[in-house]
PDB file of C-alpha atoms in Angstrom:
ATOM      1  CA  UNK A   1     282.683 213.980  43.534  1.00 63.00           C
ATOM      2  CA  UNK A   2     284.912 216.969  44.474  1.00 64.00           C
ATOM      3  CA  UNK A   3     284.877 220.193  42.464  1.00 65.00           C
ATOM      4  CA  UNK A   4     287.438 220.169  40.586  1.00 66.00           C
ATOM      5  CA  UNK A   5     289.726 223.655  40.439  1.00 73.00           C
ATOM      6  CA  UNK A   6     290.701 223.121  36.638  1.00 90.00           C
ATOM      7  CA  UNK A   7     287.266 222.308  35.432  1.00 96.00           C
ATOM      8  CA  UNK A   8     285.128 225.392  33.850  1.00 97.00           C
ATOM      9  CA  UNK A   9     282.210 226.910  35.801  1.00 97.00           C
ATOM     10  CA  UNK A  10     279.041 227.876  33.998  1.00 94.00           C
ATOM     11  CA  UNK A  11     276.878 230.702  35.662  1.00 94.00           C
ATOM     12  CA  UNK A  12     273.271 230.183  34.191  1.00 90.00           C
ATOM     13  CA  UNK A  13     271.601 233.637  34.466  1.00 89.00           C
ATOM     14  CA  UNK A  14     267.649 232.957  34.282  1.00 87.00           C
ATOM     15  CA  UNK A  15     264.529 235.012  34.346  1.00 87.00           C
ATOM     16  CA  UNK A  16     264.102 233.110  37.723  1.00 90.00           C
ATOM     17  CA  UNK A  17     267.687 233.621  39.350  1.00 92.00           C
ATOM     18  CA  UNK A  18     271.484 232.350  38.798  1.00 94.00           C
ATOM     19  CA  UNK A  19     273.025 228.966  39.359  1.00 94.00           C
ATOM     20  CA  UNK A  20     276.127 227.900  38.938  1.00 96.00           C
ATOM     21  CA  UNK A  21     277.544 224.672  37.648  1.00 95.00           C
ATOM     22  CA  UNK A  22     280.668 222.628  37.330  1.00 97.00           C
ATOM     23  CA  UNK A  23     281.322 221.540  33.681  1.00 97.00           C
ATOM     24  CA  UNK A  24     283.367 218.189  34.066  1.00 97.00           C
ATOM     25  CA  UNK A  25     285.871 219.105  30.916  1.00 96.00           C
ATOM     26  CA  UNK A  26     288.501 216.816  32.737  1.00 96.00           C
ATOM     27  CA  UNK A  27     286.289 213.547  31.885  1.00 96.00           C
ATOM     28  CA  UNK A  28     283.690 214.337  29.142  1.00 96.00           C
ATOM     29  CA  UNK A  29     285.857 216.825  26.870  1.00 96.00           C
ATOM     30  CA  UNK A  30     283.582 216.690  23.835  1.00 95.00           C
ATOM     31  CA  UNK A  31     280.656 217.002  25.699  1.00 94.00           C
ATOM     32  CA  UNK A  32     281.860 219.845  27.701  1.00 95.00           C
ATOM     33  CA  UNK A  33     283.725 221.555  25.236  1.00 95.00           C
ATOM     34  CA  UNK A  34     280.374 221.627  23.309  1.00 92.00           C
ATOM     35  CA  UNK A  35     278.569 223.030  25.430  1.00 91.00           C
ATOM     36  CA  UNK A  36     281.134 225.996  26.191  1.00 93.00           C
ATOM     37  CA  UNK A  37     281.365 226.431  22.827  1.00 91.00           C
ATOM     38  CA  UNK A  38     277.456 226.780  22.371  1.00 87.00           C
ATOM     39  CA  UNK A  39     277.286 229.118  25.323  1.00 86.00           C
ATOM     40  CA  UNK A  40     280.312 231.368  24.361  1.00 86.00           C
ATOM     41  CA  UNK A  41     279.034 232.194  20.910  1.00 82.00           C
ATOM     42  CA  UNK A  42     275.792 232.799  22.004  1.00 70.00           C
ATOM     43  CA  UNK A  43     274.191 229.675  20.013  1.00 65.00           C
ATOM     44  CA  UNK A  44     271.338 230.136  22.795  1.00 49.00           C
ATOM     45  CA  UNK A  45     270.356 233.871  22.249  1.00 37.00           C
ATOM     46  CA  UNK A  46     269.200 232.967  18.469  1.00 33.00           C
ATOM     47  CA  UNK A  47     265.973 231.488  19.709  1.00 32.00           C
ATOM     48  CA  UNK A  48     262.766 233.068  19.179  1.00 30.00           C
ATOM     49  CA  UNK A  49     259.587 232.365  20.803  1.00 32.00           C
ATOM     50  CA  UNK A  50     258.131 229.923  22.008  1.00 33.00           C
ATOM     51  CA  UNK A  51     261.321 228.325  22.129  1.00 34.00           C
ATOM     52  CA  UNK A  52     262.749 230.479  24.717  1.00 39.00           C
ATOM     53  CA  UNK A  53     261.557 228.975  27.977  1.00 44.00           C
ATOM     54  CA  UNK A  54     264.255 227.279  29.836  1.00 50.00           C
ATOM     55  CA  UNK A  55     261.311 224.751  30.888  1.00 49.00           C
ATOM     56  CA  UNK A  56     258.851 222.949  29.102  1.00 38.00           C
ATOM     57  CA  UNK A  57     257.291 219.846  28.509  1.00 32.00           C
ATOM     58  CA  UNK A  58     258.791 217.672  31.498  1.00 31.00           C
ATOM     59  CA  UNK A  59     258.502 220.404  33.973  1.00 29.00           C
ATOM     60  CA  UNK A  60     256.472 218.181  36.292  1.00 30.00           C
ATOM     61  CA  UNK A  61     259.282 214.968  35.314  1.00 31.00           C
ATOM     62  CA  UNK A  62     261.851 214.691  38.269  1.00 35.00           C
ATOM     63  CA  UNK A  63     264.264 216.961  35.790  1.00 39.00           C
ATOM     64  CA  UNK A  64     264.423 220.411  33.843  1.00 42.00           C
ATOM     65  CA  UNK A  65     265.424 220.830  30.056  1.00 47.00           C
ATOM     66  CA  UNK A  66     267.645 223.464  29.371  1.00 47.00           C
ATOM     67  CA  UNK A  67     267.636 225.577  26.014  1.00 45.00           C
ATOM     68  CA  UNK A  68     265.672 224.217  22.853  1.00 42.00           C
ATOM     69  CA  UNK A  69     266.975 224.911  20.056  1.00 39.00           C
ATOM     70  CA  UNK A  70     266.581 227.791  17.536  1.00 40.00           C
ATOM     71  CA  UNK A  71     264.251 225.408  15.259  1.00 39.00           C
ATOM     72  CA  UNK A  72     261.765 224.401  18.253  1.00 40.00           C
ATOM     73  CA  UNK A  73     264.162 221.240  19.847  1.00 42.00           C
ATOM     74  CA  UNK A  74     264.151 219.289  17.101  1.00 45.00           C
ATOM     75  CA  UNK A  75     267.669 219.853  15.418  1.00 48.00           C
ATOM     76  CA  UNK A  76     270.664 221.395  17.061  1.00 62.00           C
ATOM     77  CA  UNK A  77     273.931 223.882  16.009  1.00 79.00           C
ATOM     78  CA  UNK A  78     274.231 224.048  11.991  1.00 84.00           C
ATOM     79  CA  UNK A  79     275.332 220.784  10.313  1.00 87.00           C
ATOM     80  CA  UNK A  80     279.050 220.992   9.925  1.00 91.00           C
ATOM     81  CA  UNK A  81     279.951 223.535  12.624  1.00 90.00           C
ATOM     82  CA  UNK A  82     282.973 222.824  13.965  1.00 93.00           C
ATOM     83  CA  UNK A  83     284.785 223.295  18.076  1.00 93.00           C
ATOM     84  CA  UNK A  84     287.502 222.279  19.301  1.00 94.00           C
ATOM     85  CA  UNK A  85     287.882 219.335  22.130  1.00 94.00           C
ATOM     86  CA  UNK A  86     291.504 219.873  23.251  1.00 92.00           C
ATOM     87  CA  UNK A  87     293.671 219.974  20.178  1.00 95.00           C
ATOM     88  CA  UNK A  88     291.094 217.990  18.586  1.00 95.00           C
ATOM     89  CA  UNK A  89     288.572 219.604  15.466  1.00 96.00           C
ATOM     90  CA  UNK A  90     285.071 218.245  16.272  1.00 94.00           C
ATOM     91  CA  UNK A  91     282.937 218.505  13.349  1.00 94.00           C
ATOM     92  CA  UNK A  92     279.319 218.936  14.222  1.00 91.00           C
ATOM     93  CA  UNK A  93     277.833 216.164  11.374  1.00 89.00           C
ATOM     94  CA  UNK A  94     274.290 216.636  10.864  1.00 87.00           C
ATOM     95  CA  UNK A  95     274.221 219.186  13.698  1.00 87.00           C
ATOM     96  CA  UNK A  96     274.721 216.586  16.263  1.00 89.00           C
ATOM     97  CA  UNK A  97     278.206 215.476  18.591  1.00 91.00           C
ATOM     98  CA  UNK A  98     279.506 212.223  18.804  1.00 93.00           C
ATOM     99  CA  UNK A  99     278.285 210.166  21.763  1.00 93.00           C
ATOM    100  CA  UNK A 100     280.886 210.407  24.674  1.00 94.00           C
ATOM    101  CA  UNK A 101     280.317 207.397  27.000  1.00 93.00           C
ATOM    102  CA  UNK A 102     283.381 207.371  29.033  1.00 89.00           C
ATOM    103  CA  UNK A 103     282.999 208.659  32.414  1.00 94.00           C
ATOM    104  CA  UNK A 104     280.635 206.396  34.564  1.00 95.00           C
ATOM    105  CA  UNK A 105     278.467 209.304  36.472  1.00 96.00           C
ATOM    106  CA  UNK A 106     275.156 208.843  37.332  1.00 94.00           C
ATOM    107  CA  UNK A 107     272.096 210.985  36.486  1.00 91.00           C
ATOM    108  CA  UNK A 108     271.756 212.574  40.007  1.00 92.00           C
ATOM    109  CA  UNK A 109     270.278 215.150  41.900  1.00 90.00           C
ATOM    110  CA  UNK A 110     272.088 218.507  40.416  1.00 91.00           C
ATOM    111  CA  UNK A 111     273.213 216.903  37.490  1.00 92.00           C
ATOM    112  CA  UNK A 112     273.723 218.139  33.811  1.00 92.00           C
ATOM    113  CA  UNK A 113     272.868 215.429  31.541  1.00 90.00           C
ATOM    114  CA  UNK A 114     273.024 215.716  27.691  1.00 88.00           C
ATOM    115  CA  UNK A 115     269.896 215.346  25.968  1.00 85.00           C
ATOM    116  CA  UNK A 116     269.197 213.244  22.521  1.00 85.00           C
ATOM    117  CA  UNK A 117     266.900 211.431  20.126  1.00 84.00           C
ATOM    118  CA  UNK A 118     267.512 208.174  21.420  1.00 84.00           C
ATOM    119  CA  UNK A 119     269.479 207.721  18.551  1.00 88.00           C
ATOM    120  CA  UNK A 120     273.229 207.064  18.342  1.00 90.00           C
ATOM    121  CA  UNK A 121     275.132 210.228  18.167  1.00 90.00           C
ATOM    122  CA  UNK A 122     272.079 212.676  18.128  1.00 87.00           C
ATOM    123  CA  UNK A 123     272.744 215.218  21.188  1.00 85.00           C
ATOM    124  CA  UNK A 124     273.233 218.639  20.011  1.00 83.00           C
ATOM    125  CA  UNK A 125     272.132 221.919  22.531  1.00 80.00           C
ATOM    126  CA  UNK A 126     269.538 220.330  24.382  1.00 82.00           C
ATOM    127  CA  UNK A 127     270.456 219.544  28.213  1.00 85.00           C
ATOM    128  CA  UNK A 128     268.578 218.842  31.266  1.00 85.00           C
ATOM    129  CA  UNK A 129     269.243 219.153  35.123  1.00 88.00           C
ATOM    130  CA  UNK A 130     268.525 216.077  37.141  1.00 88.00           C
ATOM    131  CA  UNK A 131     266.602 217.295  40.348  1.00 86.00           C
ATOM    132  CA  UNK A 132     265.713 213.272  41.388  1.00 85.00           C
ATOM    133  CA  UNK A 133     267.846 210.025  41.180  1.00 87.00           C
ATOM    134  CA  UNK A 134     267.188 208.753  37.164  1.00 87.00           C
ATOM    135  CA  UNK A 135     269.502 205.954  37.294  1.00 89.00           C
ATOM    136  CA  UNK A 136     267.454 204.229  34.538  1.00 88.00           C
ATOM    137  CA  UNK A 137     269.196 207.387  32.391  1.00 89.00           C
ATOM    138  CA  UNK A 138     272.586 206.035  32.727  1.00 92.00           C
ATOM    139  CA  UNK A 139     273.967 204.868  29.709  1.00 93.00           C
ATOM    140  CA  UNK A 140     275.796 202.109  31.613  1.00 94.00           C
ATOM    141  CA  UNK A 141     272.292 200.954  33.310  1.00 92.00           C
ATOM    142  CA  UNK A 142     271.853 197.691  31.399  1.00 91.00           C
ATOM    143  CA  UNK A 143     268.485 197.483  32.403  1.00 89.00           C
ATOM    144  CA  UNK A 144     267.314 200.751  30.561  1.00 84.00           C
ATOM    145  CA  UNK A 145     268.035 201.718  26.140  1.00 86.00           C
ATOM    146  CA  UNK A 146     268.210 205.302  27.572  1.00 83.00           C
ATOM    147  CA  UNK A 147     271.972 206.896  27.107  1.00 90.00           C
ATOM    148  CA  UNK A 148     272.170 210.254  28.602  1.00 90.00           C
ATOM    149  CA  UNK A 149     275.519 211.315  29.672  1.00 93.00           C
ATOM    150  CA  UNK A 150     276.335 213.118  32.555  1.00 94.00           C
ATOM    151  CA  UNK A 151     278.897 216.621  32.060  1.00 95.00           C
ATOM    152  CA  UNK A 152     278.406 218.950  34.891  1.00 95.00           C
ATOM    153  CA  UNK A 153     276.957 219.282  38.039  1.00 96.00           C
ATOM    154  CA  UNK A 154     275.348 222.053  40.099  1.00 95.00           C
ATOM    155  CA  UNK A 155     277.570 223.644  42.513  1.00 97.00           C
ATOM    156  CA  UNK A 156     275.820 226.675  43.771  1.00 97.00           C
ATOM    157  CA  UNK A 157     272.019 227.891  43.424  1.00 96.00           C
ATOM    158  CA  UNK A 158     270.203 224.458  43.436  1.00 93.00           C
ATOM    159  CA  UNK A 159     267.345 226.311  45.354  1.00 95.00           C
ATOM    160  CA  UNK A 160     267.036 228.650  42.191  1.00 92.00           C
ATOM    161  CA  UNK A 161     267.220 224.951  40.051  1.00 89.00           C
ATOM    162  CA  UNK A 162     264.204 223.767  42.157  1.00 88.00           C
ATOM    163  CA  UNK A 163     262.124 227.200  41.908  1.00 89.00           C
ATOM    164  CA  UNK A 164     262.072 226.804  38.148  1.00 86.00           C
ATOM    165  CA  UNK A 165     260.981 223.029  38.189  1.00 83.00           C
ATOM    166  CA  UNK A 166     258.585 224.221  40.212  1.00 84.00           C
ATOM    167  CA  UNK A 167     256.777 226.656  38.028  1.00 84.00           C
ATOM    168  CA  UNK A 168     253.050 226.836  37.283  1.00 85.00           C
ATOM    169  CA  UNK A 169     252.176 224.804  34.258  1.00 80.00           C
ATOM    170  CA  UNK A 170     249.213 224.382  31.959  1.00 81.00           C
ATOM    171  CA  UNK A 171     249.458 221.959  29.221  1.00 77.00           C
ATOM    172  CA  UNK A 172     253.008 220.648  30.510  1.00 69.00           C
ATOM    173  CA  UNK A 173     254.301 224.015  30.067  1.00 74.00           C
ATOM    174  CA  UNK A 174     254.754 226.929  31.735  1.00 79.00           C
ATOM    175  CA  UNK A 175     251.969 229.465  32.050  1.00 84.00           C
ATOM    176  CA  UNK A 176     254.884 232.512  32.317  1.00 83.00           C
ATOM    177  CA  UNK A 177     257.682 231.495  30.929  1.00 81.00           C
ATOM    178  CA  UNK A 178     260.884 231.055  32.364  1.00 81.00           C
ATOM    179  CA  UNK A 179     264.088 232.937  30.472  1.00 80.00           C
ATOM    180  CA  UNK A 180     267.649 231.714  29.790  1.00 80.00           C
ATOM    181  CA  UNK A 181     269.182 235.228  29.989  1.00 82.00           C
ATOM    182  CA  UNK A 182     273.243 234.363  29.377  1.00 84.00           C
ATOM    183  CA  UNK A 183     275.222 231.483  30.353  1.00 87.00           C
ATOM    184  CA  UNK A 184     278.862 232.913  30.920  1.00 91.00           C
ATOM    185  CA  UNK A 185     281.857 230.323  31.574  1.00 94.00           C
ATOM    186  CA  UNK A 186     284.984 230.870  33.865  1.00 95.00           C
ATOM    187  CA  UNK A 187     287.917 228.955  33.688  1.00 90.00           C
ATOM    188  CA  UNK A 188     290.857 228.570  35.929  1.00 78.00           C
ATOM    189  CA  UNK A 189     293.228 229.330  33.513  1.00 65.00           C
TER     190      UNK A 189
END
């Protein structure tokens, strides 16, 4: 896939180094407007610890999560929140986004992929980076229940990506924590 020159770009500023990443707002517009909309009003920064570590749990998994959120990863933004999708109101019910299973792009190497409950309709602020192939995340892999929807991809800093996967871990998470400092977004307009 070819960056895009309309399509947002997310800087991740970490404890561990920057990366950036193209937000794919041409084919997954809730998704990605979502996620702008989390980073731009600073839905991140409202975590307290333990819950700020950019990694945990499936650091040694062949991905990284991003952000919990503020109530340890199990909820997302406040129920009823609202952002807007193009000229389109998207009302956050229950906390959660509608599932947006449109654009056919694999969970690859470099990969933002939208994180959920396994439920329909249950993402929220919780993302990961792919840094293997996980096909069997597709939501249009027949062969796997998993739906986990690709909306951006890493364009610059993947060697900053690896380093955090890469941390020391005890218990399946990591013995010095790694911070999400800011995400800022650019767009081309």
């Amino acid at each position: 896939r070819a960056l895009s020159t309309t399509n947002p770009v997310a800087t991740f500023k970490t404890s561990m180094g920057t990366f950036k990443a193209e937000i794919f707002e041409d084919q997954m517009p809730i998704t990605s407007a979502n996620f702008i909309d989390l980073a731009e009003t600073g839905f991140r920064r409202a975590s307290l610890p333990p819950c700020d570590s950019l990694v945990h749990a499936a650091v040694r998994l062949p991905q990284f999560k991003g952000p919990k959120e503020p109530n340890g990863g199990t909820g997302g933004p406040e129920a009823g929140s609202k952002f807007q999708s193009g000229d389109k109101t998207i009302v956050r019910e229950g906390g959660t986004i509608p599932d947006e299973f449109e654009a056919k792009i694999s969970n690859m190497p470099g990969t933002l992929s939208m994180a959920n409950t396994g439920r329909p309709n249950s993402g929220g602020s919780q993302f990961f980076i792919n840094t293997a192939p996980n096909k069997y995340l597709d939501f249009f892999d027949p062969s796997t229940p998993s739906k986990h929807p690709v909306f951006g991809k890493v364009i610059e800093g993947m060697e900053t990506v690896s380093a955090i996967e890469s941390v020391p871990t005890a218990y399946d998470n990591p013995i010095e924590p790694v911070k999400m400092i800011k995400i800022t977004i650019e767009t081309s307009e």
